[in-house]
Coordinates of C-alpha atoms and ligand atoms in Angstrom, one line a residue:
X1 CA -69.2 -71.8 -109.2
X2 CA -71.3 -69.2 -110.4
X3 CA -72.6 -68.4 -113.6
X4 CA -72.4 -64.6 -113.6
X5 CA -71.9 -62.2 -111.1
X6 CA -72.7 -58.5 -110.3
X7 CA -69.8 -56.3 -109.5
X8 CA -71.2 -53.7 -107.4
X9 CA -68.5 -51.0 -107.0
X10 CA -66.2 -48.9 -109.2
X11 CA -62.6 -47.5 -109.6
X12 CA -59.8 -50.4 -108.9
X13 CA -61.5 -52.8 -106.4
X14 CA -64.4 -53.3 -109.6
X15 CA -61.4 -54.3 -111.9
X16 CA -60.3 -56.5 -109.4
X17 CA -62.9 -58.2 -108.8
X18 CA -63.7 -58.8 -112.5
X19 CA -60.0 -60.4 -113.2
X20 CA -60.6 -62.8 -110.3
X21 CA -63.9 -63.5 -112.1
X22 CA -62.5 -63.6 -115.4
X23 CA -59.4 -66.1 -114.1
X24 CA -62.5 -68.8 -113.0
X25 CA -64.8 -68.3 -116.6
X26 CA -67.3 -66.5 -114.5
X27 CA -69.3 -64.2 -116.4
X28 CA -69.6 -60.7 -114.9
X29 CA -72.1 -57.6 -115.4
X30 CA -70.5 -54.1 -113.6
X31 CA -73.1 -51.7 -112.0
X32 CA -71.8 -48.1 -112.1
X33 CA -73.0 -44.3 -112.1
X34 CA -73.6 -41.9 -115.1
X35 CA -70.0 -40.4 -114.1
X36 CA -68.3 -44.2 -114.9
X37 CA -70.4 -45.1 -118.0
X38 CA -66.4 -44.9 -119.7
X39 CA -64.9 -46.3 -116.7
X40 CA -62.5 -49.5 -117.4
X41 CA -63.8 -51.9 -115.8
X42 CA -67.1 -51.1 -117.3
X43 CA -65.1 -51.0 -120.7
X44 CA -63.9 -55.0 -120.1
X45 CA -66.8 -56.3 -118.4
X46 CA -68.8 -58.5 -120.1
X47 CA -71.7 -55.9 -119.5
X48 CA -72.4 -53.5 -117.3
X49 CA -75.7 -51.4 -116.1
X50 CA -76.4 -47.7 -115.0
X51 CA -77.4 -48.2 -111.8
X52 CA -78.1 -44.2 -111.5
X53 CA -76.6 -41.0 -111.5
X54 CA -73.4 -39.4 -110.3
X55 CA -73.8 -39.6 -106.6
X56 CA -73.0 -42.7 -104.8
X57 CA -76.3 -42.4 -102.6
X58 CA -78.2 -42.6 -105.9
X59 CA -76.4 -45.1 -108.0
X60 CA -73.5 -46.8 -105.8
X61 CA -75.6 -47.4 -102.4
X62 CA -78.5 -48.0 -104.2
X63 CA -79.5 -51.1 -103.4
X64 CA -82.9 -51.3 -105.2
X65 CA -81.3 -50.6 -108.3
X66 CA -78.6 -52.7 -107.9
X67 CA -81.0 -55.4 -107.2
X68 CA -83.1 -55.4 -109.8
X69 CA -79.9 -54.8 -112.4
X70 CA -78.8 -58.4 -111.0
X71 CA -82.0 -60.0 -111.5
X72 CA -82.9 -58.6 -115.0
X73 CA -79.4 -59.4 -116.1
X74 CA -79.5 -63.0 -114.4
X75 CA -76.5 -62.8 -112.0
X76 CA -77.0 -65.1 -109.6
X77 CA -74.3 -63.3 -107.1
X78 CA -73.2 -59.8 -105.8
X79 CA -69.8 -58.9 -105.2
X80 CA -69.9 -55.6 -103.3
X81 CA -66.0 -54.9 -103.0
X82 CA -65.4 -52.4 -100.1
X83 CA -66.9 -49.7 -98.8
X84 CA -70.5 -48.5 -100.5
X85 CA -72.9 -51.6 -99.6
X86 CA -70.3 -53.7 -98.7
X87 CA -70.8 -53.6 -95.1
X88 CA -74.6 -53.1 -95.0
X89 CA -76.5 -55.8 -93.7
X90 CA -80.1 -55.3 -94.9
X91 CA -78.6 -55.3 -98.4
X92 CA -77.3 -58.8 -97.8
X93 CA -80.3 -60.0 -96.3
X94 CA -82.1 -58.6 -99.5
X95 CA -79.4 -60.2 -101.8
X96 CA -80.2 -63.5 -99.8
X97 CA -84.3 -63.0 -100.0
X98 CA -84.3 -62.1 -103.9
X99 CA -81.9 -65.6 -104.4
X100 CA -78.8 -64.0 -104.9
X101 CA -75.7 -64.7 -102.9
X102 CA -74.1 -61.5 -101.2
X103 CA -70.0 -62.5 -101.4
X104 CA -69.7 -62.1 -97.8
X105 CA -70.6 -62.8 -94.4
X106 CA -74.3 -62.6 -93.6
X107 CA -76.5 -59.6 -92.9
X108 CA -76.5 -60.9 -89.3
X109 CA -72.7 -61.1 -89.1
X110 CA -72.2 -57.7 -90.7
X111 CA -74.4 -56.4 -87.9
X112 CA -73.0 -57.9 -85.3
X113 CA -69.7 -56.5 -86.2
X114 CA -70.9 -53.5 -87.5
X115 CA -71.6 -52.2 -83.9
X116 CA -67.7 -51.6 -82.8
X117 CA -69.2 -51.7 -79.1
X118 CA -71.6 -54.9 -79.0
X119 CA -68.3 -56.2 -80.8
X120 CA -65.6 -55.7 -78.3
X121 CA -68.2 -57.2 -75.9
X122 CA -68.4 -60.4 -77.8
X123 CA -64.4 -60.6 -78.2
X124 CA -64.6 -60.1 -74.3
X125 CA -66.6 -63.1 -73.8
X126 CA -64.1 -65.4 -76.1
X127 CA -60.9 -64.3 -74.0
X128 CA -59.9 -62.0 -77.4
X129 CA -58.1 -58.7 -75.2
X130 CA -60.0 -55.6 -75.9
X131 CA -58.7 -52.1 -75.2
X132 CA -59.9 -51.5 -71.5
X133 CA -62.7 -49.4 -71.7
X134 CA -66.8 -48.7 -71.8
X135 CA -69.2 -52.1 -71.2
X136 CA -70.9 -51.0 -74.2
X137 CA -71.9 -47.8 -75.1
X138 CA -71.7 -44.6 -73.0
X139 CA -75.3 -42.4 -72.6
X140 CA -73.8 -38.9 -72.3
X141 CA -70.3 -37.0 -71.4
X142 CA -71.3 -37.5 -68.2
X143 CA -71.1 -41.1 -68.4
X144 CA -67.9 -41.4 -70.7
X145 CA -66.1 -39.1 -67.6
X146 CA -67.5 -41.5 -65.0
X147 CA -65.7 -45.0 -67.7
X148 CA -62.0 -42.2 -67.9
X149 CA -61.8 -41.6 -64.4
X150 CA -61.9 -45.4 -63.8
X151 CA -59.6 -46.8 -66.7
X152 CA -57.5 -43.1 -67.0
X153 CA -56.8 -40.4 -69.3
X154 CA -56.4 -40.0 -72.3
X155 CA -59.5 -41.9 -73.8
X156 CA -60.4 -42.4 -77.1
X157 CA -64.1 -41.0 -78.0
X158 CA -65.5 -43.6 -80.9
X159 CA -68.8 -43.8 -82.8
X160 CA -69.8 -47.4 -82.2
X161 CA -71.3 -47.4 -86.0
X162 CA -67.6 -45.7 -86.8
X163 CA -65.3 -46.3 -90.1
X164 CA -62.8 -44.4 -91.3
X165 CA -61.4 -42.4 -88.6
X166 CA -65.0 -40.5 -88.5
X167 CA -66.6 -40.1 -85.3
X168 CA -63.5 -40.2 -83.2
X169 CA -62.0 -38.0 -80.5
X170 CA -58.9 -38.1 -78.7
X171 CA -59.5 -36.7 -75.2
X172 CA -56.6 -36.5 -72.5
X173 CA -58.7 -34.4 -69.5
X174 CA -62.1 -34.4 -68.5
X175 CA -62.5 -31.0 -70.0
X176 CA -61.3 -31.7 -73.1
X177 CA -63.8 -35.2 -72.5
X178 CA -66.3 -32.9 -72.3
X179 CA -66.0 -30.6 -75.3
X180 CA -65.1 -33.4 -77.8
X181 CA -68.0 -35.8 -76.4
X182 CA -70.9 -34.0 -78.3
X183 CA -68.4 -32.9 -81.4
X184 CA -67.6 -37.0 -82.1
X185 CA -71.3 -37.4 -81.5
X186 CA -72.5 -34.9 -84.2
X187 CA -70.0 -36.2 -86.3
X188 CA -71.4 -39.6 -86.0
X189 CA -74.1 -38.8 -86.5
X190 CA -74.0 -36.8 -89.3
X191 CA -72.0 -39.7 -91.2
X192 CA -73.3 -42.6 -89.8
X193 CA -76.7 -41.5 -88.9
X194 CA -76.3 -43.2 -85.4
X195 CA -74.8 -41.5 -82.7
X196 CA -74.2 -44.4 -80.6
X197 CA -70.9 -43.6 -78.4
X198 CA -68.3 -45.6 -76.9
X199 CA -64.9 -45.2 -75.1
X200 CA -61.5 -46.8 -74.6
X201 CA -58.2 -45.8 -73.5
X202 CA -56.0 -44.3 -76.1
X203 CA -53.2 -46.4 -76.4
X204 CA -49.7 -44.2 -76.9
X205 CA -47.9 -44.7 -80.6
X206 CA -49.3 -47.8 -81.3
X207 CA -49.1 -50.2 -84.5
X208 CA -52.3 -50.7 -86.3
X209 CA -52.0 -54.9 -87.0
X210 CA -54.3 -56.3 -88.3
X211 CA -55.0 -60.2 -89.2
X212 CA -57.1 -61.2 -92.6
X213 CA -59.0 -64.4 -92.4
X214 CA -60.9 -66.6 -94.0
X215 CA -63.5 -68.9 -93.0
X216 CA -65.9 -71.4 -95.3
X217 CA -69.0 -72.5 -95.2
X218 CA -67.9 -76.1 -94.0
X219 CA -66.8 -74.2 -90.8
X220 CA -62.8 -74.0 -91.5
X221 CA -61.2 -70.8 -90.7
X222 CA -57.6 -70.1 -91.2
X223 CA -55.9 -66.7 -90.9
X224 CA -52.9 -65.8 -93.3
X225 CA -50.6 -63.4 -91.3
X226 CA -50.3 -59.5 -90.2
X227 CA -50.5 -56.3 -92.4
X228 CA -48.9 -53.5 -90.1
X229 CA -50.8 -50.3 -91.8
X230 CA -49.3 -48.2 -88.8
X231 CA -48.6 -45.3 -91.5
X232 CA -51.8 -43.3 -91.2
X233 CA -53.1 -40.0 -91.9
X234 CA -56.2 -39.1 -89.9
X235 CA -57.1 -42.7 -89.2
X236 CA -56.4 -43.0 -92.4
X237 CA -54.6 -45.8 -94.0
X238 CA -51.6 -44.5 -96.5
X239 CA -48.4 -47.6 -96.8
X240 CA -49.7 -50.9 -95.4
X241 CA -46.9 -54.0 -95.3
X242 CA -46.9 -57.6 -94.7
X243 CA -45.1 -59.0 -92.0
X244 CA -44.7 -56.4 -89.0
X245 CA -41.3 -55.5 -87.9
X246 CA -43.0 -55.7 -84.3
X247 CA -44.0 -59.1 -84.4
X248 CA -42.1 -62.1 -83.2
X249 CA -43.0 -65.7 -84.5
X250 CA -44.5 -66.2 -80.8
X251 CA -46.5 -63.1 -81.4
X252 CA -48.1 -63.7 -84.8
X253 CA -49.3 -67.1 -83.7
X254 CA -50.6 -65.4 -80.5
X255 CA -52.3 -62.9 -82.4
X256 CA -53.2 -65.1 -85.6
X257 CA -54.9 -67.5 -83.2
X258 CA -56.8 -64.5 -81.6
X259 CA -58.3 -63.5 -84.5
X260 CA -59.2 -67.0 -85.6
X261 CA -60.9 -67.1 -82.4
X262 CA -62.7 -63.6 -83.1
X263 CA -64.1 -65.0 -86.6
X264 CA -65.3 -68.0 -85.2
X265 CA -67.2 -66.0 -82.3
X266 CA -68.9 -64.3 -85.0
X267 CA -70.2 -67.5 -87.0
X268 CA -68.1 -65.7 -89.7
X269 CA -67.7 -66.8 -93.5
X270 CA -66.0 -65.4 -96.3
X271 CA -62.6 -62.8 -95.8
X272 CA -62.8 -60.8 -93.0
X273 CA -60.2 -58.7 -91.2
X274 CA -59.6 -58.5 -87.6
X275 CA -57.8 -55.4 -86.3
X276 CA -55.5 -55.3 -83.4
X277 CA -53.7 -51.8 -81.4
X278 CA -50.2 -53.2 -80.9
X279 CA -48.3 -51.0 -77.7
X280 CA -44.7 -51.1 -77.4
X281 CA -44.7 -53.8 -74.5
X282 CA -46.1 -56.6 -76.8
X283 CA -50.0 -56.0 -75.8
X284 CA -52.4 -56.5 -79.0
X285 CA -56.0 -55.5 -77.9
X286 CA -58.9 -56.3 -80.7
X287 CA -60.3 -53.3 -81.8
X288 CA -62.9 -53.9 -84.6
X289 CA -63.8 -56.3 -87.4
X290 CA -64.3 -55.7 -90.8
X291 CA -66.5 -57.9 -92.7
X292 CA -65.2 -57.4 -96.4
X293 CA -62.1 -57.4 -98.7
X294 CA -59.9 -54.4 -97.9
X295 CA -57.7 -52.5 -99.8
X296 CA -54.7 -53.5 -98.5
X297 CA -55.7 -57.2 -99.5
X298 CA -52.6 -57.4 -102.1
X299 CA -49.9 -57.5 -99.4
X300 CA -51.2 -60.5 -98.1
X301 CA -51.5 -61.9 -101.6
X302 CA -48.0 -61.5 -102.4
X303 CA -46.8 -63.0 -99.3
X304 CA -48.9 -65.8 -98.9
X305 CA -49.5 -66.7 -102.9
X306 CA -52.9 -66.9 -102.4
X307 CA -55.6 -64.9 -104.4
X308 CA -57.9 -63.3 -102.0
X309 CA -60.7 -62.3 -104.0
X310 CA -60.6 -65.7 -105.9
X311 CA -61.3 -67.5 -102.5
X312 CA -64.1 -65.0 -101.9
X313 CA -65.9 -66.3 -104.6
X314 CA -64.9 -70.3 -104.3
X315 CA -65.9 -69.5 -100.5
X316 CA -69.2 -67.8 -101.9
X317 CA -70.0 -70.5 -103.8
X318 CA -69.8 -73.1 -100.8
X319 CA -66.3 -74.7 -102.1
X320 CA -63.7 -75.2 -99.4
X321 CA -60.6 -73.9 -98.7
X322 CA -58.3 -74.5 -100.8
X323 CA -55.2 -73.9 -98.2
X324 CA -55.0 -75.5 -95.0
X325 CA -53.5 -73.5 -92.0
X326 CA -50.2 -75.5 -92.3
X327 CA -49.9 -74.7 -95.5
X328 CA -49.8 -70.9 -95.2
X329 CA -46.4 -69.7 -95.4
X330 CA -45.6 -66.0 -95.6
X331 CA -42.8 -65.4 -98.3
X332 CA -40.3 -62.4 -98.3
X333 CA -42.0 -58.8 -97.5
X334 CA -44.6 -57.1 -99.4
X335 CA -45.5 -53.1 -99.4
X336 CA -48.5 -51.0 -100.5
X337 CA -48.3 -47.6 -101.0
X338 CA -52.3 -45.7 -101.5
X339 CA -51.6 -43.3 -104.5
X340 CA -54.6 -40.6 -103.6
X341 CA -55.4 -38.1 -106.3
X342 CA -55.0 -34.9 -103.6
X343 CA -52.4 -32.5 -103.2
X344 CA -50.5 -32.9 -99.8
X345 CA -49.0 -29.5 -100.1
X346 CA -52.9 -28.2 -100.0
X347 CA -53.9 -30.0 -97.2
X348 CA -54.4 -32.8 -99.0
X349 CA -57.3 -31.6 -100.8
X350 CA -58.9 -34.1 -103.2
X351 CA -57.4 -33.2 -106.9
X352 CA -59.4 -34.9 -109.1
X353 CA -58.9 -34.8 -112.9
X354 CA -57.6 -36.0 -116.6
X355 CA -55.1 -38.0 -116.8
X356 CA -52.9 -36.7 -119.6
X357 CA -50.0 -39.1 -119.5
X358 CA -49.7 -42.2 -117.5
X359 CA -46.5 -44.6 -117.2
X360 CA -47.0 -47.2 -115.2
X361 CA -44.2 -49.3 -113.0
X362 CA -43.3 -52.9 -113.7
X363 CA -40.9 -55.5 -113.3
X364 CA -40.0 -58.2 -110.8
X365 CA -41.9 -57.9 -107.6
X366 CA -44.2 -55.1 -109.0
X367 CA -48.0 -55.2 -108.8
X368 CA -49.9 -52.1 -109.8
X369 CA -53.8 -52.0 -108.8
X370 CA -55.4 -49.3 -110.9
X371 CA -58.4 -48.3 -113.5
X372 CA -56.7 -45.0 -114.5
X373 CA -55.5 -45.3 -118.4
X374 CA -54.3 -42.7 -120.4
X375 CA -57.5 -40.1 -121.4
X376 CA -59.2 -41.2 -118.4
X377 CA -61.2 -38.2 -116.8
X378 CA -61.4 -39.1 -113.0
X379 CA -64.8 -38.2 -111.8
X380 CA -64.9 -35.9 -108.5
X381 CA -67.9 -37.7 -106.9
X382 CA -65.8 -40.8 -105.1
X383 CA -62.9 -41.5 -103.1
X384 CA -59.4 -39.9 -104.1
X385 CA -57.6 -43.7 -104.4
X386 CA -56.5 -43.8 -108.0
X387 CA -53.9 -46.5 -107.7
X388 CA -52.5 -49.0 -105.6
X389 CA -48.5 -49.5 -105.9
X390 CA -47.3 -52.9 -104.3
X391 CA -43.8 -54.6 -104.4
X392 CA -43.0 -58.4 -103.3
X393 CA -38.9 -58.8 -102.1
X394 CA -37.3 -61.2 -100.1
X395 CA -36.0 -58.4 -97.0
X396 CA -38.0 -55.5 -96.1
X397 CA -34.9 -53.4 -97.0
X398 CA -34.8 -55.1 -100.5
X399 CA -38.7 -54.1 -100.9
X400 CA -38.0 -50.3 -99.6
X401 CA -35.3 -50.4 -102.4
X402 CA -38.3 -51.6 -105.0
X403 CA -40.9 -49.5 -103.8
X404 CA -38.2 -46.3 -104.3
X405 CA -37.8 -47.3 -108.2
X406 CA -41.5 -48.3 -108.5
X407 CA -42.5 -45.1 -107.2
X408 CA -39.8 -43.1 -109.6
X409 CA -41.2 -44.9 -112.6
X410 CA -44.6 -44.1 -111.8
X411 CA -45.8 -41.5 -114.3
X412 CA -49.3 -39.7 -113.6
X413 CA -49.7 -36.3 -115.6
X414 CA -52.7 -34.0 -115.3
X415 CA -53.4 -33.8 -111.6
X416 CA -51.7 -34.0 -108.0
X417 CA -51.0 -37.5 -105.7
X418 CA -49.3 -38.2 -103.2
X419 CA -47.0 -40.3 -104.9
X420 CA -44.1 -38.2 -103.8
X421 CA -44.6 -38.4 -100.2
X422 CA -44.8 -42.1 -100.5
X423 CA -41.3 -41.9 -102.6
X424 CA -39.8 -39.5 -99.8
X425 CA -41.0 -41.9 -97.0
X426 CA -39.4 -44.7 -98.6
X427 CA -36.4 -42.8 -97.3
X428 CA -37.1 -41.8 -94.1
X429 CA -34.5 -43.4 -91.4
X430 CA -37.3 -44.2 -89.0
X431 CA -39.5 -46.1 -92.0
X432 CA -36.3 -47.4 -93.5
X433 CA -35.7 -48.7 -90.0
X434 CA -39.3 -50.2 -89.2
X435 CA -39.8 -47.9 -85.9
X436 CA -42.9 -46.7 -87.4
X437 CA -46.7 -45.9 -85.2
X438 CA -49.5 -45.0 -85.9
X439 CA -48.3 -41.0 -85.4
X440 CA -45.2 -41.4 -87.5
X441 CA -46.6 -39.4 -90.0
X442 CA -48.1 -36.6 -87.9
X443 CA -44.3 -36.4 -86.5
X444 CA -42.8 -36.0 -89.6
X445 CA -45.2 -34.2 -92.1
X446 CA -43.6 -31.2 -91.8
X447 CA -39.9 -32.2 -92.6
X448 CA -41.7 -35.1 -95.0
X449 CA -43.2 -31.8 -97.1
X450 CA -39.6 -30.4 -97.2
X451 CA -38.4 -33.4 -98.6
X452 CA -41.2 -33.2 -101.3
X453 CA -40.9 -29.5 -102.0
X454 CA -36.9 -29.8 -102.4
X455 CA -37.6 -32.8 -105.0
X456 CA -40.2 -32.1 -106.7
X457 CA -37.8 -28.3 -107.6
X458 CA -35.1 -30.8 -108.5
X459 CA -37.3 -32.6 -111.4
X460 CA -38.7 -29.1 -112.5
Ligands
ADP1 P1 -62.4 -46.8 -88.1 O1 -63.4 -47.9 -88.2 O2 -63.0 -45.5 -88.1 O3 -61.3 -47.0 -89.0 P2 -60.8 -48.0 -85.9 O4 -61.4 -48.4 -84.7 O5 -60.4 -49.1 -86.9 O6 -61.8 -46.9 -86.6 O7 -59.6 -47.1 -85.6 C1 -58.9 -46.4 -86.6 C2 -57.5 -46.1 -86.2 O8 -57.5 -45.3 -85.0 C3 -56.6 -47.3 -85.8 O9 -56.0 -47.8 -87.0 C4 -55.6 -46.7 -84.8 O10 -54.6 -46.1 -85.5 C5 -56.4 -45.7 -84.1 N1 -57.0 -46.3 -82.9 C6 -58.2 -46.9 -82.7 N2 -58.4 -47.2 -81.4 C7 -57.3 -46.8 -80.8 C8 -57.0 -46.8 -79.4 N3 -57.7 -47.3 -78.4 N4 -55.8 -46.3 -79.0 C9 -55.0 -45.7 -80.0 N5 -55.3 -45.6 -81.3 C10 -56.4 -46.2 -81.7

């Protein structure tokens, strides 16, 4: 195991990663920004470093600094979390040069993936479906109207260098091809700094299912169920839950087996997720990889018992498995509900601040993922994810029921979440029911915002 490694990220996932370190007597030495110098994880880490200031593209996605941090301090591994550097290659390449093990696939794996269109080609060639669409990328809107009039309208514009819903365009006719082909571009390019297009057909109200593996060094790779994170805002993951309503035994093998093949294809190691569109006749096709631990990672911890960053490291350090496929059992339902410091009835806009009072929930089946504590100032320079509420029951009704009192005990004073359109979801016949898509929310925002207005005037 190692002797002491670099946590190079912030907010929850940094504490996260330091308990798993913690729980296996592995020192650990946090990088953060100026703006986290107070932060907690920086506060229970054995030590931590200023990497730079404020701004993640000085201090968070600097890898010189982060590099030279690990070496003075004598780390002799990096654990990147998610997003930041966790899905750039050349740092783990430079990680690998300067001795230090990147906790994660290799820089050539995270490139191969990284390129959603050089992907779905390689899933092609291993019999893993893909949504029908481009061979590869698409040179102009000329071309990408040439690929819809073959597979159909409506397409889906994506950035092949895409992540989190940027660089995507919906288009259902050739006009509309035409005006959203440069717009995705731009924005591509202005996030990605690759404008590298591609296209497939947009499937109607999908599920978003995705698989998490993991695969060792000694070549095992096992895959430990679904998450169904079809409740989305903008591409944008909000409730994720572990198993999917939509999936039959049959179907999760199917599936599982899929993405097991997918990993392998890639020469993967470490955890990885494999993401799947689900359409309402049973058809999964593959569309992207990612190549780190995600967010939603605790749902598949609380079904399967297994600790997911824990086995990132053991995996890291060239240890084995320790779970055989037979041996992974999904247990009772688990849910996840994002708790974003924004203010839906503003348009979500970010709503960053002090946290004045903060009451946390508990009990059986409750698993909070946080870094806020009471006096905390939460900087506005990052992502608006203050807290991650997960429950573990035996039904998925009993877990709506626990996520309902979770989310009522929950106590965050000094700024806006969306805590209260999670707890009015939790209600929702259609969620209660499990017919959820990826446009559930965009359907029901409007009466969801009702339902928030009229309780939020009730506690008043
Ligand atoms: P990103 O990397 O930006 O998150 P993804 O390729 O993972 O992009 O897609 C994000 C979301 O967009 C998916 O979870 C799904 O809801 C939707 N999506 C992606 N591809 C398709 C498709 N072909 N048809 C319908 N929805 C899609």
């Amino acid at each position: 195991m190692f002797k002491r490694v670099m946590i190079a990220n912030r907010g929850e996932i940094a504490l996260r990663v330091l308990r798993a370190c913690r729980d296996l007597d592995v020192d650990t030495v946090v990088a953060c920004s100026d703006a986290d110098a107070d932060s907690l994880p920086v506060q229970l880490a054995g030590r931590s470093v200023c990497v730079g200031p404020a701004r993640a593209a000085d201090s968070y996605l600097n890898g010189d600094a982060i590099l030279t941090a690990a070496i003075a301090t004598g780390c002799d591994a990096v654990h990147p979390g998610y997003g930041f550097l966790s899905e750039n290659a050349d740092f783990a390449d430079r990680c690998a040069e300067n001795g230090l093990k990147f906790i994660g696939p290799s820089g050539d794996v995270i490139r191969r993936m990284g390129n959603k269109a050089a992907a779905r080609t390689l899933m092609q060639s291993v019999g893993v479906p893909v949504v029908p669409g481009s061979d590869g990328p698409v040179r102009d809107a000329a071309e990408a109207g040439e690929v819809a009039d073959a597979i159909g309208y409506p397409v889906l514009i994506k950035a092949a260098a895409g992540g989190g819903g940027r660089g995507m365009r919906r288009a259902f006719t050739p006009r509309e091809l035409e005006e959203k082909f440069e717009e995705a571009r731009s924005e591509a390019v202005a996030n990605f700094g690759d404008g590298e297009m591609y296209l497939e057909k947009l499937i109607l109200s999908p599920r978003h299912i995705e698989f998490q593996i993991l695969a060792d060094q000694q070549g095992n790779i096992i895959q430990l169920g679904e998450r169904d994170c079809s409740i989305q805002r903008k591409n944008q993951k909000l409730i994720e839950e572990s198993p999917s309503k939509a999936l039959t035994p049959e179907l999760r093998a199917e599936m599982g087996a899929a993405a097991v093949r997918a990993a392998r294809a890639a020469g993967y190691e470490n955890a990885g997720t494999v993401e799947f569109v689900l359409d309402g006749e049973g058809h999964f096709y593959f569309i992207e990889m990612n190549t780190r631990i995600q967010v939603e990672h605790p749902v598949t911890e609380l079904v399967t018992g297994m600790d997911l960053v824990r086995e990132q490291l053991r995996i890291a350090a060239g240890l084995p498995l320790s779970r055989r496929q037979e041996e992974i059992v999904l247990t009772g339902h688990a849910i996840e509900c994002r708790i974003n410091a924004e203010d839906p009835a503003r348009q979500f806009a970010p709503c960053p601040g002090r946290v004045e009072f903060l009451h946390l929930p508990g009990g059986p089946g409750v698993r909070v993922d946080t870094a806020l504590f009471a006096g905390y100032e939460l900087p506005p320079y990052y992502d608006s994810l203050c807290a991650k509420v997960d429950v573990h029951a035996p039904t998925r009704l009993e877990a709506v029921r626990k996520m309902r009192r979770a989310l009522e005990e929950l106590m965050i004073e000094g700024f806006s979440t969306n805590a209260t359109l999670a707890h009015q979801i939790m209600y929702h016949p259609d969620f209660v029911k499990g017919n959820i898509d990826t446009g559930f929310l965009e359907k029901n925002m409007d009466t969801l915002l009702k339902w928030c207005d009229a309780a939020e005037e009730e506690n008043l």
